Coordinates of C-alpha atoms in Angstrom, one line a residue:
Chain A
M1226 CA 113.6 117.5 72.9
V1227 CA 111.8 117.1 76.2
S1228 CA 109.1 119.7 76.8
L1229 CA 106.2 120.3 79.2
E1230 CA 103.4 122.7 78.4
F1231 CA 100.1 123.6 80.2
V1232 CA 97.0 124.7 78.4
G1233 CA 94.1 125.9 80.7
V1234 CA 95.1 123.2 83.2
G1235 CA 92.9 122.9 86.3
V1236 CA 92.2 120.5 89.2
R1237 CA 88.9 120.0 91.0
Y1238 CA 88.2 117.9 94.1
G1239 CA 84.4 117.4 94.0
R1240 CA 83.0 120.9 93.6
R1241 CA 86.0 122.6 95.0
E1242 CA 88.3 124.2 92.5
I1243 CA 91.9 123.8 93.6
L1244 CA 93.6 125.0 90.5
S1245 CA 92.4 126.7 87.3
G1246 CA 93.5 128.2 84.0
I1247 CA 97.2 127.4 84.2
T1248 CA 98.6 128.1 80.8
T1249 CA 102.3 128.4 80.1
P1250 CA 104.7 128.4 77.1
P1251 CA 106.7 125.1 76.8
L1252 CA 109.1 124.3 79.6
R1253 CA 112.2 122.7 78.1
G1254 CA 114.7 119.9 78.9
G1255 CA 117.8 121.2 80.7
E1256 CA 115.7 123.7 82.6
V1257 CA 114.9 123.8 86.3
V1258 CA 111.6 125.5 87.1
A1259 CA 110.9 126.3 90.7
V1260 CA 107.2 126.2 91.7
I1261 CA 106.6 128.6 94.6
G1262 CA 103.6 129.9 96.4
P1263 CA 102.0 129.9 99.9
N1264 CA 100.5 126.8 101.5
A1265 CA 97.5 125.5 99.6
A1266 CA 98.4 127.5 96.5
G1267 CA 97.9 124.3 94.4
K1268 CA 101.6 123.3 93.9
S1269 CA 101.1 119.6 94.8
S1270 CA 97.8 119.5 92.9
L1271 CA 99.6 120.8 89.8
F1272 CA 102.3 118.0 90.2
R1273 CA 99.6 115.3 90.7
R1274 CA 97.8 116.6 87.7
I1275 CA 100.9 116.4 85.5
A1276 CA 101.6 112.9 86.8
G1277 CA 98.1 111.8 85.9
L1278 CA 97.1 111.2 89.5
T1279 CA 94.2 113.6 89.4
R1280 CA 92.0 114.7 86.5
G1281 CA 90.7 118.1 85.6
P1282 CA 90.1 120.5 82.7
G1283 CA 92.7 121.6 80.3
E1284 CA 95.6 119.8 78.8
V1285 CA 99.1 118.9 80.0
R1286 CA 101.3 118.5 76.8
V1287 CA 104.2 116.2 77.4
G1288 CA 106.9 116.2 74.7
S1289 CA 109.2 113.2 75.2
P1290 CA 111.3 111.5 72.5
T1291 CA 111.1 108.2 74.4
G1292 CA 107.5 108.4 75.5
R1293 CA 108.4 108.2 79.2
A1294 CA 105.8 109.7 81.6
P1295 CA 106.8 112.4 84.0
C1296 CA 108.2 111.0 87.2
Y1297 CA 106.6 112.4 90.4
L1298 CA 108.2 112.5 93.8
P1299 CA 105.4 112.9 96.3
Q1300 CA 105.8 115.1 99.3
D1301 CA 104.8 112.4 101.7
T1302 CA 107.5 109.7 101.8
A1303 CA 106.3 107.8 104.9
V1304 CA 106.0 104.1 104.2
N1305 CA 105.4 101.0 106.5
A1306 CA 106.7 98.5 104.0
V1307 CA 109.1 95.8 105.1
L1308 CA 111.6 96.5 102.3
T1309 CA 115.2 97.6 102.3
V1310 CA 116.3 100.8 100.7
H1311 CA 118.0 98.7 98.0
E1312 CA 114.8 96.8 97.3
S1313 CA 112.8 99.9 97.1
V1314 CA 115.1 101.5 94.5
L1315 CA 115.2 98.2 92.6
L1316 CA 111.4 98.5 92.4
A1317 CA 111.7 101.8 90.7
K1318 CA 114.1 100.3 88.2
K1319 CA 112.4 97.0 87.5
Q1320 CA 108.8 97.7 86.8
G1321 CA 107.3 95.0 84.5
G1322 CA 110.6 93.2 84.0
S1323 CA 111.5 89.6 84.8
W1324 CA 112.2 88.4 88.3
R1325 CA 116.0 88.1 87.5
V1326 CA 118.1 91.1 88.4
S1327 CA 121.0 91.7 86.2
D1328 CA 124.5 92.9 87.2
D1329 CA 123.9 96.0 85.1
E1330 CA 120.7 96.8 87.0
L1331 CA 122.4 96.4 90.3
A1332 CA 125.3 98.6 89.1
A1333 CA 122.8 101.3 88.2
I1334 CA 121.2 101.2 91.6
D1335 CA 124.5 101.4 93.3
A1336 CA 125.4 104.4 91.2
V1337 CA 122.2 106.2 92.2
L1338 CA 122.7 105.4 95.9
R1339 CA 126.3 106.7 95.7
A1340 CA 125.3 109.8 93.8
L1341 CA 123.1 110.7 96.8
A1342 CA 125.7 109.5 99.3
I1343 CA 123.3 106.9 100.8
E1344 CA 125.1 103.7 99.9
D1345 CA 125.5 102.9 103.6
L1346 CA 121.7 102.8 104.0
A1347 CA 121.3 100.2 101.2
F1348 CA 120.3 97.3 103.4
R1349 CA 118.5 99.3 106.1
S1350 CA 114.8 98.8 106.4
L1351 CA 112.6 101.7 105.1
G1352 CA 110.8 101.7 108.5
E1353 CA 114.1 102.5 110.3
L1354 CA 114.9 105.6 108.4
S1355 CA 114.6 109.2 109.5
G1356 CA 112.4 111.6 107.6
G1357 CA 115.4 113.1 105.8
Q1358 CA 116.8 109.7 104.9
R1359 CA 113.4 108.7 103.5
Q1360 CA 113.4 111.8 101.4
L1361 CA 116.8 110.9 100.0
V1362 CA 115.7 107.3 99.3
S1363 CA 112.6 108.7 97.5
I1364 CA 114.8 110.9 95.4
A1365 CA 117.0 107.8 94.6
Q1366 CA 113.9 105.9 93.5
T1367 CA 112.9 108.8 91.2
L1368 CA 116.4 109.0 89.7
A1369 CA 116.5 105.2 89.2
R1370 CA 113.6 105.6 86.8
E1371 CA 115.9 107.6 84.5
P1372 CA 113.2 110.1 83.9
E1373 CA 113.1 112.9 81.4
I1374 CA 110.6 115.1 83.2
V1375 CA 110.9 115.1 87.0
L1376 CA 108.4 116.6 89.4
L1377 CA 109.9 117.1 92.8
D1378 CA 107.4 118.1 95.5
E1379 CA 109.4 119.8 98.3
P1380 CA 112.3 117.3 98.1
T1381 CA 114.4 119.1 100.6
S1382 CA 111.8 119.8 103.3
A1383 CA 113.2 117.2 105.8
L1384 CA 116.9 117.6 104.9
D1385 CA 119.7 119.3 106.8
L1386 CA 121.5 122.2 105.2
H1387 CA 124.4 120.1 103.9
R1388 CA 122.0 117.5 102.3
Q1389 CA 119.8 120.3 100.9
F1390 CA 122.8 121.7 99.1
E1391 CA 123.8 118.2 97.9
V1392 CA 120.4 117.4 96.5
L1393 CA 119.9 120.7 94.8
S1394 CA 123.3 120.6 93.2
L1395 CA 122.6 117.1 91.9
V1396 CA 119.3 118.3 90.5
R1397 CA 121.0 121.2 88.8
R1398 CA 123.7 119.0 87.3
L1399 CA 121.2 116.4 86.1
A1400 CA 119.2 119.1 84.3
S1401 CA 122.3 120.5 82.7
E1402 CA 124.1 117.2 81.8
R1403 CA 121.2 115.0 80.9
G1404 CA 118.7 117.5 79.6
L1405 CA 116.1 116.8 82.3
C1406 CA 113.2 119.1 82.6
V1407 CA 112.8 119.6 86.4
L1408 CA 109.8 121.1 88.2
I1409 CA 110.7 121.6 91.9
S1410 CA 108.4 123.0 94.5
L1411 CA 110.2 124.9 97.2
H1412 CA 109.3 127.0 100.2
D1413 CA 112.8 128.5 100.6
L1414 CA 112.9 131.3 98.0
N1415 CA 116.7 131.6 98.3
Q1416 CA 116.9 127.9 97.3
A1417 CA 114.6 128.7 94.3
L1418 CA 116.9 131.6 93.4
Q1419 CA 119.9 129.4 93.5
V1420 CA 118.7 126.3 91.7
A1421 CA 116.1 127.4 89.2
D1422 CA 116.3 129.0 85.8
R1423 CA 112.7 130.1 85.9
V1424 CA 110.1 130.3 88.6
M1425 CA 106.4 129.6 88.4
V1426 CA 104.4 131.5 91.1
L1427 CA 101.1 130.0 92.2
A1428 CA 98.6 131.6 94.6
G1429 CA 95.0 130.7 95.3
G1430 CA 95.0 128.1 92.6
R1431 CA 96.1 130.5 89.8
L1432 CA 99.3 131.3 88.0
V1433 CA 100.6 134.6 89.2
A1434 CA 103.8 134.8 87.3
L1435 CA 106.3 132.7 85.3
G1436 CA 109.7 133.9 84.2
P1437 CA 113.4 134.1 85.0
V1438 CA 113.9 133.9 88.8
A1439 CA 115.7 137.1 89.4
E1440 CA 113.0 139.0 87.4
V1441 CA 110.0 137.4 89.0
I1442 CA 111.0 137.3 92.6
T1443 CA 110.7 140.9 93.6
P1444 CA 109.6 142.7 96.8
A1445 CA 106.3 143.6 95.1
L1446 CA 105.5 140.0 94.3
L1447 CA 106.5 138.8 97.7
A1448 CA 104.2 141.4 99.3
E1449 CA 101.3 140.4 96.9
V1450 CA 101.7 136.6 97.2
Y1451 CA 103.0 136.1 100.7
G1452 CA 101.9 139.3 102.4
I1453 CA 105.4 140.0 103.7
A1454 CA 107.8 142.9 103.5
A1455 CA 111.1 141.8 102.0
R1456 CA 114.0 143.3 100.0
M1457 CA 116.4 141.8 97.5
E1458 CA 120.1 141.8 98.2
R1459 CA 123.1 140.4 96.3
T1460 CA 126.0 138.3 97.5
A1461 CA 129.6 139.2 96.8
S1462 CA 129.4 137.1 93.7
G1463 CA 126.3 138.9 92.5
A1464 CA 123.7 136.2 93.2
P1465 CA 120.4 137.6 94.4
Y1466 CA 118.8 136.6 97.7
V1467 CA 115.7 137.5 99.7
V1468 CA 115.9 139.2 103.1
V1469 CA 112.6 139.4 105.0
E1470 CA 112.2 142.7 106.8
G1471 CA 111.5 142.8 110.5
S1472 CA 112.6 140.4 113.2
L1473 CA 110.8 137.5 114.9
K1474 CA 112.3 138.6 118.2
D1475 CA 110.9 142.1 117.7
A1476 CA 107.5 140.5 117.0
A1477 CA 107.7 138.4 120.2
A1478 CA 108.9 141.3 122.4
P1479 CA 105.5 143.1 123.0
R1480 CA 103.9 139.9 124.2
Q1481 CA 106.8 139.2 126.6
S1482 CA 106.5 142.7 128.0
R1483 CA 102.8 142.3 128.4
A1484 CA 103.4 139.1 130.3
A1485 CA 105.9 140.8 132.5
Chain B
M1390 CA 129.3 114.7 97.1
T1391 CA 130.9 112.1 95.0
V1392 CA 129.6 113.4 91.7
T1393 CA 132.2 113.9 89.0
G1394 CA 132.0 113.8 85.2
D1395 CA 128.8 111.9 84.4
T1396 CA 126.6 112.7 87.3
I1397 CA 125.5 109.1 88.1
A1398 CA 128.3 106.9 86.8
A1399 CA 128.8 103.3 87.6
E1400 CA 132.0 102.6 89.5
Q1401 CA 133.1 99.9 91.8
P1402 CA 129.7 98.5 92.7
E1403 CA 131.0 95.1 93.8
G1404 CA 130.3 95.5 97.5
A1405 CA 126.6 96.2 97.3
R1406 CA 126.1 93.9 94.4
F1407 CA 127.7 91.0 96.4
A1408 CA 125.6 91.9 99.5
Y1409 CA 122.4 91.9 97.4
R1410 CA 123.3 88.5 95.9
A1411 CA 124.1 87.1 99.3
R1412 CA 120.8 88.3 100.7
T1413 CA 118.9 86.8 97.8
L1414 CA 120.6 83.5 98.4
R1415 CA 119.6 83.7 102.1
K1416 CA 116.0 84.2 101.1
Q1417 CA 116.1 81.3 98.7
L1418 CA 117.5 79.1 101.5
I1419 CA 114.6 80.2 103.8
L1420 CA 112.2 79.2 101.1
L1421 CA 113.9 75.9 100.8
A1422 CA 113.7 75.4 104.6
L1423 CA 110.0 76.2 104.6
A1424 CA 109.5 73.7 101.7
V1425 CA 111.4 71.0 103.7
L1426 CA 109.2 71.8 106.8
L1427 CA 106.1 71.5 104.7
L1428 CA 107.1 68.1 103.1
T1429 CA 108.0 66.8 106.6
S1430 CA 104.6 67.8 107.9
L1431 CA 102.9 66.3 104.8
V1432 CA 104.5 62.9 105.4
A1433 CA 103.7 63.1 109.1
D1434 CA 100.1 64.0 108.2
M1435 CA 99.8 60.7 106.2
M1436 CA 101.4 58.7 108.9
L1437 CA 98.6 59.5 111.4
G1438 CA 95.1 58.2 111.6
P1439 CA 93.2 55.3 113.0
A1440 CA 96.0 53.1 111.7
R1441 CA 99.5 54.6 112.3
Y1442 CA 102.2 54.0 109.7
G1443 CA 105.9 54.7 109.7
A1444 CA 107.4 57.3 107.4
G1445 CA 109.0 54.4 105.4
E1446 CA 105.7 52.8 104.8
V1447 CA 104.1 56.0 103.7
L1448 CA 106.9 56.9 101.3
A1449 CA 106.9 53.3 100.0
A1450 CA 103.2 53.5 99.4
L1451 CA 103.6 56.8 97.6
F1452 CA 106.6 56.0 95.4
T1453 CA 106.2 52.3 94.8
P1454 CA 102.4 51.7 95.3
D1455 CA 102.4 48.4 93.5
A1456 CA 104.9 46.9 96.0
A1457 CA 103.0 48.2 99.1
P1458 CA 100.4 46.2 101.0
V1459 CA 96.9 46.8 99.5
A1460 CA 95.5 48.1 102.8
V1461 CA 98.3 50.7 103.2
R1462 CA 98.0 51.7 99.5
V1463 CA 94.3 52.2 99.7
V1464 CA 94.4 54.2 103.0
I1465 CA 97.3 56.4 101.8
W1466 CA 96.1 57.0 98.2
D1467 CA 92.3 57.1 98.6
I1468 CA 91.9 58.6 102.1
R1469 CA 94.9 60.3 103.5
L1470 CA 96.7 61.8 100.5
P1471 CA 93.8 63.9 99.3
V1472 CA 93.2 65.2 102.8
A1473 CA 96.9 65.9 103.4
L1474 CA 97.3 67.6 100.0
M1475 CA 94.0 69.6 100.6
A1476 CA 95.6 71.0 103.8
V1477 CA 98.6 72.1 101.8
V1478 CA 96.6 73.6 98.9
V1479 CA 94.0 75.3 101.1
G1480 CA 96.7 76.6 103.4
A1481 CA 98.6 78.1 100.5
A1482 CA 95.5 79.5 98.9
L1483 CA 94.3 81.2 102.1
A1484 CA 97.7 82.6 102.9
I1485 CA 98.2 84.0 99.4
A1486 CA 94.7 85.5 99.5
G1487 CA 95.5 87.1 102.9
A1488 CA 99.0 88.3 101.7
Q1489 CA 97.5 90.0 98.6
M1490 CA 94.6 91.5 100.6
Q1491 CA 97.0 93.0 103.0
T1492 CA 99.1 94.3 100.1
I1493 CA 96.4 95.9 98.1
L1494 CA 94.5 97.3 101.1
N1495 CA 97.7 98.4 102.9
N1496 CA 96.3 96.9 106.1
P1497 CA 97.7 94.2 108.3
L1498 CA 94.2 93.2 109.4
A1499 CA 93.0 92.3 106.0
S1500 CA 92.3 88.6 105.4
P1501 CA 89.5 86.5 104.0
F1502 CA 88.2 86.1 107.5
T1503 CA 88.3 89.8 108.6
L1504 CA 86.8 91.1 105.3
G1505 CA 83.7 89.0 105.8
I1506 CA 84.3 86.5 103.0
S1507 CA 84.5 83.5 105.3
A1508 CA 81.5 84.7 107.3
A1509 CA 79.5 85.1 104.1
A1510 CA 80.6 81.5 103.1
S1511 CA 79.3 80.2 106.4
F1512 CA 76.0 81.9 105.9
G1513 CA 75.7 80.4 102.4
A1514 CA 76.5 77.0 103.6
A1515 CA 74.1 77.3 106.5
L1516 CA 71.3 78.2 104.1
A1517 CA 71.8 74.8 102.4
L1518 CA 72.3 72.9 105.7
V1519 CA 69.3 74.4 107.5
F1520 CA 66.7 75.1 104.9
G1521 CA 68.1 73.1 102.0
I1522 CA 68.1 76.3 99.9
A1523 CA 70.3 76.1 96.9
I1524 CA 71.3 79.5 95.5
V1525 CA 71.6 77.7 92.1
P1526 CA 69.4 74.7 91.6
F1527 CA 71.9 72.4 89.9
A1528 CA 75.0 70.8 91.3
I1529 CA 73.0 69.2 94.0
N1530 CA 75.9 67.1 95.3
Y1531 CA 77.8 70.3 95.9
V1532 CA 75.0 72.4 97.2
V1533 CA 76.7 73.4 100.4
A1534 CA 80.0 74.2 98.7
V1535 CA 78.3 76.1 95.8
N1536 CA 76.2 78.1 98.3
A1537 CA 79.3 78.9 100.3
F1538 CA 81.2 79.9 97.2
L1539 CA 78.5 82.2 95.8
A1540 CA 77.9 83.9 99.2
A1541 CA 81.6 84.4 99.6
M1542 CA 81.9 85.9 96.1
A1543 CA 78.8 88.1 96.8
A1544 CA 80.6 89.5 99.9
A1545 CA 83.7 90.1 97.8
L1546 CA 81.5 91.9 95.2
I1547 CA 79.9 94.1 97.8
I1548 CA 83.3 95.0 99.2
H1549 CA 84.5 95.7 95.6
V1550 CA 81.4 97.8 94.6
L1551 CA 81.6 99.9 97.7
S1552 CA 85.3 100.4 97.3
Q1553 CA 84.8 101.9 93.9
R1554 CA 82.8 104.8 95.4
R1555 CA 84.4 108.2 95.6
G1556 CA 86.3 108.9 98.7
V1557 CA 86.4 105.3 99.9
T1558 CA 89.9 104.7 101.3
T1559 CA 91.6 101.3 102.0
E1560 CA 90.9 101.8 105.7
T1561 CA 87.2 102.2 104.9
I1562 CA 87.2 98.9 103.0
V1563 CA 88.6 97.1 106.0
L1564 CA 85.9 98.7 108.2
L1565 CA 83.3 97.7 105.6
G1566 CA 84.6 94.1 105.8
I1567 CA 84.3 94.1 109.6
A1568 CA 80.7 95.4 109.2
L1569 CA 80.1 92.5 106.8
V1570 CA 81.5 90.0 109.3
F1571 CA 79.0 91.2 111.9
T1572 CA 76.1 91.2 109.4
F1573 CA 76.7 87.7 108.1
N1574 CA 77.4 86.4 111.7
A1575 CA 74.0 87.8 112.7
L1576 CA 72.3 86.2 109.7
L1577 CA 74.0 82.9 110.6
A1578 CA 72.8 83.2 114.2
L1579 CA 69.3 83.8 112.9
L1580 CA 69.5 80.6 110.8
E1581 CA 70.8 78.7 113.7
F1582 CA 68.0 80.0 115.8
F1583 CA 65.5 78.4 113.4
A1584 CA 67.5 75.3 112.7
S1585 CA 66.6 71.8 113.8
E1586 CA 69.0 70.2 116.2
Q1587 CA 70.5 68.0 113.5
A1588 CA 70.9 70.9 111.1
L1589 CA 72.4 73.1 113.9
G1590 CA 75.0 70.4 114.5
A1591 CA 75.9 70.3 110.9
V1592 CA 76.2 74.1 110.7
V1593 CA 78.4 74.3 113.8
F1594 CA 80.6 71.5 112.5
W1595 CA 80.9 73.3 109.1
T1596 CA 81.8 76.6 110.6
M1597 CA 84.7 74.9 112.5
G1598 CA 86.3 73.8 109.3
S1599 CA 87.2 70.2 108.4
L1600 CA 89.6 68.7 105.9
T1601 CA 88.1 65.2 106.3
K1602 CA 85.6 65.6 103.5
A1603 CA 88.4 66.3 101.0
T1604 CA 88.3 64.3 97.8
W1605 CA 90.5 64.2 94.7
H1606 CA 87.8 66.1 92.9
K1607 CA 87.6 69.0 95.4
L1608 CA 91.4 69.0 95.6
A1609 CA 91.7 69.3 91.8
I1610 CA 89.2 72.3 91.7
T1611 CA 91.1 74.1 94.6
T1612 CA 94.4 73.4 92.9
A1613 CA 93.1 74.7 89.6
V1614 CA 92.0 78.0 91.1
L1615 CA 95.4 78.3 92.7
A1616 CA 97.1 77.5 89.4
L1617 CA 94.9 80.1 87.7
C1618 CA 95.7 82.9 90.2
L1619 CA 99.4 82.3 90.8
P1620 CA 100.8 83.2 87.3
V1621 CA 99.0 86.5 87.5
F1622 CA 100.5 87.3 90.8
V1623 CA 103.9 86.2 89.6
R1624 CA 103.7 88.5 86.6
R1625 CA 102.6 91.4 88.8
A1626 CA 105.1 90.8 91.5
W1627 CA 107.1 94.0 91.0
A1628 CA 103.9 96.1 90.8
L1629 CA 102.3 94.5 93.8
T1630 CA 105.5 95.2 95.9
T1631 CA 105.5 98.8 94.7
L1632 CA 102.0 99.3 96.0
R1633 CA 103.5 99.0 99.5
L1634 CA 105.4 102.3 98.7
G1635 CA 102.0 104.1 98.5
D1636 CA 99.6 104.7 95.7
D1637 CA 101.2 108.0 94.5
K1638 CA 104.6 106.4 94.3
A1639 CA 103.2 103.3 92.5
A1640 CA 101.3 105.5 90.0
S1641 CA 104.3 107.6 89.4
F1642 CA 106.2 104.4 88.5
G1643 CA 103.6 103.9 85.7
I1644 CA 101.4 101.4 87.5
D1645 CA 97.6 101.5 86.9
V1646 CA 96.9 101.3 90.7
R1647 CA 93.1 101.1 90.4
R1648 CA 93.2 98.3 87.8
L1649 CA 95.9 96.4 89.7
R1650 CA 93.8 96.6 92.9
L1651 CA 90.6 95.5 91.1
E1652 CA 92.3 92.5 89.3
T1653 CA 94.0 91.4 92.5
M1654 CA 90.8 91.8 94.6
L1655 CA 88.8 89.6 92.1
L1656 CA 91.4 86.9 92.0
V1657 CA 91.9 87.0 95.8
S1658 CA 88.1 86.6 96.3
L1659 CA 88.2 83.5 94.2
L1660 CA 91.2 82.2 96.0
A1661 CA 89.5 82.7 99.4
A1662 CA 86.0 81.5 98.4
V1663 CA 86.8 78.2 96.9
P1664 CA 88.8 76.6 99.8
V1665 CA 86.2 77.9 102.3
A1666 CA 83.4 76.4 100.2
F1667 CA 85.1 72.9 100.5
V1668 CA 86.6 72.9 103.9
G1669 CA 84.6 75.4 105.9
T1670 CA 85.8 78.4 107.8
I1671 CA 89.5 78.3 108.6
G1672 CA 90.2 81.8 110.0
F1673 CA 93.8 82.0 111.1
I1674 CA 95.8 81.1 108.1
G1675 CA 95.0 84.0 105.8
L1676 CA 96.0 86.4 108.5
V1677 CA 99.1 84.8 110.0
G1678 CA 100.7 83.0 107.0
P1679 CA 101.6 86.3 105.4
H1680 CA 102.7 87.9 108.7
I1681 CA 105.1 85.1 109.3
A1682 CA 106.4 85.3 105.7
R1683 CA 106.8 89.1 106.1
M1684 CA 108.8 88.8 109.3
I1685 CA 111.2 86.2 108.0
I1686 CA 111.6 87.3 104.4
G1687 CA 110.3 90.9 103.9
E1688 CA 107.8 92.1 101.4
D1689 CA 109.5 91.7 98.0
Q1690 CA 106.8 89.7 96.4
R1691 CA 109.3 87.5 94.6
F1692 CA 110.0 86.0 98.0
F1693 CA 107.0 87.1 100.0
L1694 CA 104.5 85.3 97.7
P1695 CA 106.1 81.8 97.8
A1696 CA 107.0 82.3 101.5
S1697 CA 103.3 83.1 102.4
A1698 CA 102.1 80.1 100.4
L1699 CA 104.6 77.8 102.1
A1700 CA 104.0 79.2 105.5
G1701 CA 100.2 78.9 105.1
A1702 CA 100.5 75.4 103.7
A1703 CA 102.9 74.3 106.5
I1704 CA 100.7 75.8 109.3
L1705 CA 97.6 74.1 108.0
S1706 CA 99.4 70.8 107.4
A1707 CA 100.9 70.9 110.9
A1708 CA 97.5 71.7 112.3
S1709 CA 96.1 68.7 110.5
V1710 CA 98.8 66.5 112.2
V1711 CA 98.0 68.0 115.6
S1712 CA 94.3 67.6 115.1
K1713 CA 94.8 63.9 114.6
S1714 CA 97.4 63.3 117.4
L1715 CA 95.8 65.0 120.4
I1716 CA 93.3 62.2 121.1
P1717 CA 93.9 59.0 119.1
G1718 CA 90.9 58.1 117.0
L1719 CA 89.4 61.6 117.2
V1720 CA 90.0 64.3 114.6
F1721 CA 89.6 67.8 116.1
P1722 CA 88.0 70.5 113.9
I1723 CA 90.9 72.1 112.1
S1724 CA 90.0 75.7 112.8
I1725 CA 90.2 75.1 116.6
V1726 CA 93.7 73.6 116.2
T1727 CA 95.0 76.4 113.9
A1728 CA 93.9 79.0 116.4
L1729 CA 95.1 77.1 119.5
I1730 CA 98.6 76.2 118.2
G1731 CA 98.9 79.2 115.9
V1732 CA 98.1 82.1 118.2
P1733 CA 100.8 81.4 120.9
F1734 CA 103.3 80.8 118.1
F1735 CA 102.3 84.0 116.4
F1736 CA 102.5 86.0 119.7
S1737 CA 105.9 84.7 120.4
L1738 CA 107.0 85.7 116.9
I1739 CA 105.6 89.2 117.1
L1740 CA 107.0 89.8 120.6
S1741 CA 110.4 88.4 119.9
T1742 CA 111.0 90.2 116.6
R1743 CA 112.6 93.6 116.8
R1744 CA 111.9 94.2 113.2
R1745 CA 109.0 96.5 112.6
S1746 CA 106.6 94.7 110.2
W1747 CA 103.8 97.3 110.0

């Protein structure tokens, strides 16, 4: 069974402490855990620490029957390589193997591209892609690794609404069908409520809360962590969602009146 | 979304698979065309010299030496073949060194020349030519080459040691390289200032690069270094290509990025230092060979690596042909020719291509 557990995990850059004392019970395969928190809360640093890209105190315990390392999808997907989408996904698949590419490997790449509905981009150069397309290609690379633990750092930040829905439903299905353990950092709390089983809240480099989404995301927590007034509502089907109180137009109005 | 049943299921992949195979075949044909170009240039290189031979005579002397006239056989085998092959091997070595420097430093400006390795070699050679100083006292026949090699390796070592410091990015390394170029150029100018007229001439000639002093022995050493480095790059082809997706992505694919960069830098230093030690400074190949390869074949190292080698070898071999044919009886310094014929060609390639290469 796949599992991921943190024991006193921290991250330091020089003398600056970015993250400290993160301790959790094991996160299990088949589970989607949303990591939320304001900017600079330490979400990306936590992902980089799990992926072994930074060092720090504490221990990240990875339980994997196949011994595969967690697969990290970085937030920054900009590249200037002269490679096609197909070549870049092939790279994810082929690490360490021979130069020959088998039909099975090509079939696996095609399947991943199709699952993300980007097969028409296969032979486009990476440099020609939009931000959203690059993000989808990056997700394709991650999936081509056939990971057991996936760390997705804001994977939908550059995607349109339709693509966001597609990617999040794919993530949800992969977790359920293949028993993947998914950590996904999101700024959109309603997406977190929709896709995640549990939510991990970070603020100021510390773990504020970890638990089932509907229990953790409350008006009190949002006021504490984000400093906003919000209320929870439910859709007709009973799914919870966050409504931020106040209006941006109201906030802008006094300034306009002063200018007038 | 076309996800049903098993989330990522293989179904009807024929189209993309066929397209991939077709593109691979196209790249193989490009490599073949480059190889043919190189072989043509190699034969042309052996046809030219104080005595001019036809292609038939050259090929006959190469493949049936016993049947060829003695004079032709001696000229081809003892004089022209080592020089012509040296152009090929040095061109390939410098282009591969440049290609891998650009890959590991993620910078299109990286090359043995721009990182100060060639400038250091010139300084080392000048130490021997001006003051007769040998960095190591033995190998007196090769004192210039050994000095150049050791100075080049020292520059590579400096770059490497500095690059290991915390907070040093790949951009910083290129800047450090440029600083080294200026430092060694200043030291070289200082040596030239104190040099006798005869020594000054020797230094200037050395820094212009020349293939004419190639021997079978020097060719064997340069080829051996190339043969040592190539299999490592071949084995690391996937990992090196992945570096171009960024360090984080490469690390998340399970690549030890730091180690890969270190290993590659050491091999590349060797690959850049040895040819420079034997033939002097040839600045253009390490920068342009890989750029041409990238433009015509992309950055998948399975094709980029051989294409860089072939492009570098073909450019230097062609430059050797031109250096002998401009004025009959006079061989121009190779570095001047590579720059003069290469730069306009390079400009036209950059300006005519719509494909973004960096």
